[in-house]
């Protein structure tokens, strides 16, 4: 297998294949994501409704996938915190309501695999996707899983990555694998 593209997002920077694509002094992730979306001229209105984990995964994926046909590209992502950042926001929406009417807009994102679903929808992917919760980034595990998908013929490429976001701590390391 070979890596064809690598995107890293952290510390208010987007790096694609060792080149800085976007950088801002903004430290707040929400502001950073909005600025990146606007600056990179991404056109996907659903982006503004996504939770922060999905925005992080989406931004990193878009740098690699762009507008090419990826209907036969699979997704294999992982992180440590699952959707904990959004889970806390959902719990806060429950706690702040007198009559227990939590926000359904937040509830949608209380599963980590929703971010791979958003990417799949955008790129009309018709392959496998998986989201693992691991103690730490395990590239060998992701690569082994991707190899099984590629060798089975279920996909031509696999977008793999670590997309960790909890409060204001975030990092994405996403890469595309082919045989």
Coordinates of C-alpha atoms in Angstrom, one line a residue:
X1 CA 0.0 0.0 0.0
X2 CA 1.1 3.5 -0.6
X3 CA 0.1 6.9 0.9
X4 CA -0.8 9.3 -1.9
X5 CA -1.8 12.4 0.2
X6 CA -1.5 13.4 3.9
X7 CA -3.4 16.2 5.7
X8 CA -2.7 17.4 9.2
X9 CA -4.8 19.9 11.1
X10 CA -3.7 21.3 14.4
X11 CA -2.8 24.6 16.1
X12 CA -4.9 26.6 13.6
X13 CA -3.0 25.2 10.6
X14 CA -4.0 22.9 7.7
X15 CA -1.0 21.2 6.1
X16 CA -1.4 19.1 3.0
X17 CA 1.6 17.1 1.9
X18 CA 4.1 19.2 3.9
X19 CA 2.7 22.5 2.6
X20 CA 0.7 25.0 4.6
X21 CA -2.8 25.3 2.9
X22 CA -4.4 27.5 5.6
X23 CA -3.2 29.2 8.8
X24 CA -4.8 31.7 11.1
X25 CA -3.9 33.1 14.5
X26 CA -7.4 32.2 15.8
X27 CA -7.1 29.7 18.6
X28 CA -10.7 28.8 19.1
X29 CA -11.6 25.7 17.0
X30 CA -15.1 26.9 15.9
X31 CA -13.7 30.2 14.6
X32 CA -10.8 28.4 13.0
X33 CA -13.1 26.0 11.2
X34 CA -15.4 28.8 9.9
X35 CA -12.4 30.8 8.7
X36 CA -10.9 27.8 6.9
X37 CA -14.2 26.8 5.3
X38 CA -14.6 30.4 4.0
X39 CA -11.0 30.9 2.9
X40 CA -10.8 27.5 1.1
X41 CA -14.1 28.2 -0.6
X42 CA -15.7 24.9 0.3
X43 CA -19.2 24.8 -0.8
X44 CA -21.2 22.5 1.4
X45 CA -23.9 24.3 3.4
X46 CA -24.4 21.3 5.8
X47 CA -20.9 22.2 7.2
X48 CA -22.4 24.9 9.3
X49 CA -24.8 22.4 11.1
X50 CA -22.1 19.9 11.9
X51 CA -20.5 19.4 15.3
X52 CA -16.8 20.3 15.8
X53 CA -15.6 16.7 15.4
X54 CA -17.4 16.4 12.0
X55 CA -16.0 19.8 10.9
X56 CA -12.5 18.6 11.8
X57 CA -12.9 15.3 9.9
X58 CA -14.6 17.1 7.0
X59 CA -11.9 19.8 6.6
X60 CA -9.1 17.2 6.6
X61 CA -11.0 15.0 4.2
X62 CA -11.8 17.8 1.8
X63 CA -8.1 18.7 1.4
X64 CA -7.5 15.2 0.1
X65 CA -10.7 14.2 -1.6
X66 CA -11.6 17.6 -3.3
X67 CA -14.2 17.3 -6.1
X68 CA -12.9 14.0 -7.6
X69 CA -15.0 10.8 -7.8
X70 CA -14.6 8.9 -4.6
X71 CA -17.6 6.5 -4.8
X72 CA -15.2 3.6 -4.4
X73 CA -13.2 5.1 -1.5
X74 CA -13.7 3.7 1.9
X75 CA -13.2 5.5 5.2
X76 CA -11.4 4.2 8.3
X77 CA -11.1 6.8 11.2
X78 CA -10.3 6.6 14.8
X79 CA -9.9 8.8 17.9
X80 CA -9.7 8.6 21.7
X81 CA -12.6 10.8 22.9
X82 CA -15.3 9.4 20.6
X83 CA -18.0 12.1 20.5
X84 CA -17.5 13.2 24.1
X85 CA -17.2 16.9 23.2
X86 CA -20.7 16.9 21.6
X87 CA -22.0 14.5 24.3
X88 CA -21.3 17.1 26.9
X89 CA -23.0 19.8 24.9
X90 CA -26.0 17.6 24.5
X91 CA -26.1 17.0 28.3
X92 CA -25.9 20.7 28.8
X93 CA -28.9 21.2 26.5
X94 CA -30.8 18.7 28.7
X95 CA -29.8 20.4 31.9
X96 CA -30.7 23.8 30.7
X97 CA -34.2 22.9 29.8
X98 CA -37.0 23.1 32.4
X99 CA -39.2 20.6 30.6
X100 CA -36.5 18.3 29.3
X101 CA -36.4 19.2 25.7
X102 CA -32.8 18.6 24.6
X103 CA -31.7 19.9 21.2
X104 CA -32.3 17.3 18.5
X105 CA -29.7 19.2 16.3
X106 CA -27.0 18.3 18.9
X107 CA -28.3 14.8 19.5
X108 CA -27.6 13.8 15.8
X109 CA -23.8 14.1 16.5
X110 CA -23.6 12.1 19.7
X111 CA -22.0 9.2 17.7
X112 CA -18.5 9.5 16.3
X113 CA -19.3 7.7 13.1
X114 CA -21.6 10.6 12.1
X115 CA -18.5 12.4 10.8
X116 CA -17.6 9.6 8.4
X117 CA -21.3 9.6 7.3
X118 CA -21.1 13.3 6.5
X119 CA -18.0 12.7 4.3
X120 CA -19.7 9.7 2.7
X121 CA -22.8 11.7 1.8
X122 CA -20.8 14.6 0.4
X123 CA -18.7 12.4 -1.8
X124 CA -21.4 9.8 -2.7
X125 CA -19.2 7.0 -1.3
X126 CA -20.7 3.6 -1.7
X127 CA -18.2 1.6 0.3
X128 CA -17.4 0.6 3.8
X129 CA -16.7 3.0 6.6
X130 CA -15.6 2.5 10.2
X131 CA -14.8 4.7 13.2
X132 CA -12.8 3.2 16.0
X133 CA -12.2 4.5 19.5
X134 CA -8.7 3.7 20.5
X135 CA -6.4 4.8 23.4
X136 CA -3.9 6.3 21.0
X137 CA -3.2 6.7 17.3
X138 CA -2.4 3.3 15.9
X139 CA -1.5 3.7 12.3
X140 CA -0.6 0.0 11.9
X141 CA -4.1 -1.0 13.0
X142 CA -5.8 1.5 10.6
X143 CA -3.5 0.3 7.7
X144 CA -4.2 -3.3 8.4
X145 CA -7.9 -2.7 8.4
X146 CA -7.6 -0.7 5.2
X147 CA -5.5 -3.4 3.6
X148 CA -8.3 -5.9 4.2
X149 CA -10.8 -3.6 2.5
X150 CA -8.5 -3.0 -0.5
X151 CA -7.6 -6.7 -0.9
X152 CA -11.3 -7.7 -0.8
X153 CA -12.0 -5.4 -3.8
X154 CA -14.7 -3.5 -1.9
X155 CA -12.9 -0.2 -2.5
X156 CA -10.1 1.2 -4.7
X157 CA -8.8 3.6 -2.0
X158 CA -9.2 4.1 1.7
X159 CA -9.1 7.4 3.5
X160 CA -7.7 6.7 7.0
X161 CA -7.2 9.0 9.8
X162 CA -7.0 10.1 13.4
X163 CA -9.5 12.9 14.2
X164 CA -9.3 13.8 17.9
X165 CA -11.3 16.7 19.3
X166 CA -12.1 17.5 22.9
X167 CA -12.9 21.1 23.9
X168 CA -10.2 23.2 22.4
X169 CA -7.7 20.4 21.9
X170 CA -7.8 19.0 18.3
X171 CA -5.7 17.2 15.8
X172 CA -6.5 15.5 12.5
X173 CA -4.0 13.3 10.7
X174 CA -5.7 11.9 7.6
X175 CA -4.2 10.1 4.6
X176 CA -5.2 8.3 1.5
X177 CA -4.1 4.7 0.8
X178 CA -4.1 2.7 -2.4
X179 CA -2.7 -0.6 -3.4

